[in-house]
PDB file of C-alpha atoms in Angstrom:
ATOM      1  CA  MET A   1      34.697  20.304  -7.103  1.00 57.00           C
ATOM      2  CA  SER A   2      33.421  18.046  -3.976  1.00 70.00           C
ATOM      3  CA  LEU A   3      29.876  17.166  -2.911  1.00 81.00           C
ATOM      4  CA  SER A   4      29.268  16.651   0.907  1.00 93.00           C
ATOM      5  CA  ASN A   5      27.672  13.348   1.969  1.00 93.00           C
ATOM      6  CA  LYS A   6      24.516  15.018   2.637  1.00 94.00           C
ATOM      7  CA  ARG A   7      24.334  16.407  -0.770  1.00 95.00           C
ATOM      8  CA  ALA A   8      25.018  13.125  -2.377  1.00 94.00           C
ATOM      9  CA  GLU A   9      22.518  11.425  -0.346  1.00 95.00           C
ATOM     10  CA  GLN A  10      19.950  14.106  -1.638  1.00 96.00           C
ATOM     11  CA  PHE A  11      20.807  12.926  -5.084  1.00 96.00           C
ATOM     12  CA  VAL A  12      20.706   9.383  -4.796  1.00 97.00           C
ATOM     13  CA  ARG A  13      17.398   9.768  -2.866  1.00 97.00           C
ATOM     14  CA  THR A  14      15.786  12.082  -5.956  1.00 97.00           C
ATOM     15  CA  THR A  15      17.029   9.426  -8.485  1.00 97.00           C
ATOM     16  CA  MET A  16      15.471   6.557  -6.515  1.00 97.00           C
ATOM     17  CA  ILE A  17      12.062   8.338  -5.840  1.00 98.00           C
ATOM     18  CA  GLY A  18      12.039  10.096  -9.382  1.00 98.00           C
ATOM     19  CA  SER A  19      12.551   6.922 -10.720  1.00 97.00           C
ATOM     20  CA  ILE A  20       9.778   5.068  -9.057  1.00 98.00           C
ATOM     21  CA  ALA A  21       7.464   7.807 -10.089  1.00 97.00           C
ATOM     22  CA  LYS A  22       8.251   7.185 -13.384  1.00 98.00           C
ATOM     23  CA  ILE A  23       7.496   3.610 -13.594  1.00 98.00           C
ATOM     24  CA  GLU A  24       4.246   4.445 -12.024  1.00 97.00           C
ATOM     25  CA  LYS A  25       3.610   7.217 -14.551  1.00 97.00           C
ATOM     26  CA  ILE A  26       3.848   4.811 -17.441  1.00 97.00           C
ATOM     27  CA  PHE A  27       3.329   1.576 -16.399  1.00 97.00           C
ATOM     28  CA  GLY A  28       0.724   2.482 -13.418  1.00 97.00           C
ATOM     29  CA  PRO A  29      -2.565   1.743 -15.977  1.00 97.00           C
ATOM     30  CA  PHE A  30      -0.877  -1.839 -16.017  1.00 97.00           C
ATOM     31  CA  TRP A  31      -2.048  -2.180 -12.356  1.00 96.00           C
ATOM     32  CA  GLY A  32      -4.917   0.405 -11.609  1.00 95.00           C
ATOM     33  CA  PHE A  33      -2.911   3.036 -10.611  1.00 94.00           C
ATOM     34  CA  GLY A  34      -5.489   5.146  -8.847  1.00 91.00           C
ATOM     35  CA  LYS A  35      -7.840   3.098  -8.286  1.00 92.00           C
ATOM     36  CA  ASP A  36      -9.078   1.375  -5.005  1.00 94.00           C
ATOM     37  CA  PRO A  37      -7.537  -2.086  -4.657  1.00 92.00           C
ATOM     38  CA  GLU A  38     -11.317  -3.810  -4.668  1.00 95.00           C
ATOM     39  CA  GLU A  39     -11.767  -2.276  -8.291  1.00 96.00           C
ATOM     40  CA  ARG A  40      -8.585  -4.002  -9.733  1.00 96.00           C
ATOM     41  CA  THR A  41      -8.537  -7.138 -11.583  1.00 96.00           C
ATOM     42  CA  GLU A  42      -6.605 -10.369 -10.578  1.00 96.00           C
ATOM     43  CA  LYS A  43      -4.130  -9.630 -13.190  1.00 97.00           C
ATOM     44  CA  GLN A  44      -3.647  -5.798 -12.107  1.00 97.00           C
ATOM     45  CA  ASP A  45      -3.264  -7.292  -8.570  1.00 96.00           C
ATOM     46  CA  ARG A  46      -0.268  -9.399  -9.702  1.00 97.00           C
ATOM     47  CA  VAL A  47       1.394  -6.545 -12.097  1.00 97.00           C
ATOM     48  CA  TYR A  48       1.027  -4.343  -8.850  1.00 97.00           C
ATOM     49  CA  SER A  49       2.658  -7.051  -6.696  1.00 97.00           C
ATOM     50  CA  LEU A  50       5.700  -7.123  -9.337  1.00 97.00           C
ATOM     51  CA  PHE A  51       5.838  -3.136  -9.402  1.00 98.00           C
ATOM     52  CA  LYS A  52       5.875  -3.363  -5.379  1.00 97.00           C
ATOM     53  CA  GLU A  53       8.964  -5.929  -5.642  1.00 98.00           C
ATOM     54  CA  LEU A  54      10.662  -3.764  -8.061  1.00 98.00           C
ATOM     55  CA  ARG A  55       9.986  -0.761  -5.613  1.00 98.00           C
ATOM     56  CA  GLU A  56      11.629  -2.186  -2.629  1.00 98.00           C
ATOM     57  CA  GLU A  57      14.591  -3.620  -4.859  1.00 98.00           C
ATOM     58  CA  ILE A  58      15.226   0.255  -6.249  1.00 98.00           C
ATOM     59  CA  LEU A  59      15.014   1.514  -2.349  1.00 98.00           C
ATOM     60  CA  ASP A  60      17.078  -1.265  -1.184  1.00 98.00           C
ATOM     61  CA  LEU A  61      19.886  -0.602  -3.706  1.00 97.00           C
ATOM     62  CA  GLY A  62      19.330   2.996  -3.254  1.00 97.00           C
ATOM     63  CA  ASN A  63      19.792   2.843   0.680  1.00 97.00           C
ATOM     64  CA  GLU A  64      22.717   0.535  -0.128  1.00 97.00           C
ATOM     65  CA  GLN A  65      24.600   3.140  -2.110  1.00 96.00           C
ATOM     66  CA  ILE A  66      23.913   5.950   0.661  1.00 95.00           C
ATOM     67  CA  ARG A  67      25.366   3.567   3.390  1.00 96.00           C
ATOM     68  CA  LYS A  68      28.689   3.399   1.169  1.00 94.00           C
ATOM     69  CA  ILE A  69      28.863   7.041   0.616  1.00 92.00           C
ATOM     70  CA  TYR A  70      28.754   7.551   4.614  1.00 91.00           C
ATOM     71  CA  ASP A  71      30.894   4.486   5.221  1.00 90.00           C
ATOM     72  CA  ASN A  72      33.667   5.661   2.883  1.00 74.00           C
ATOM     73  CA  ASP A  73      34.461   8.460   5.454  1.00 69.00           C
ATOM     74  CA  LYS A  74      35.396   5.863   8.238  1.00 65.00           C
TER      75      LYS A  74
END
């Protein structure tokens, strides 16, 4: 059974976004998820900054894997 590149891409994107959503759900209270940025404490701002860094790394890694899926056909 073989997956099309488009279907494989969809699986990778779902994994990326789903992982980020799980992190937000579980750890979001530590950075005041859902609050206005003006309402967050300095510590919450630092934690939110770390979350944004992690989010970017997850998305970069996922996008790199998607590129490999398509590069494999060349």
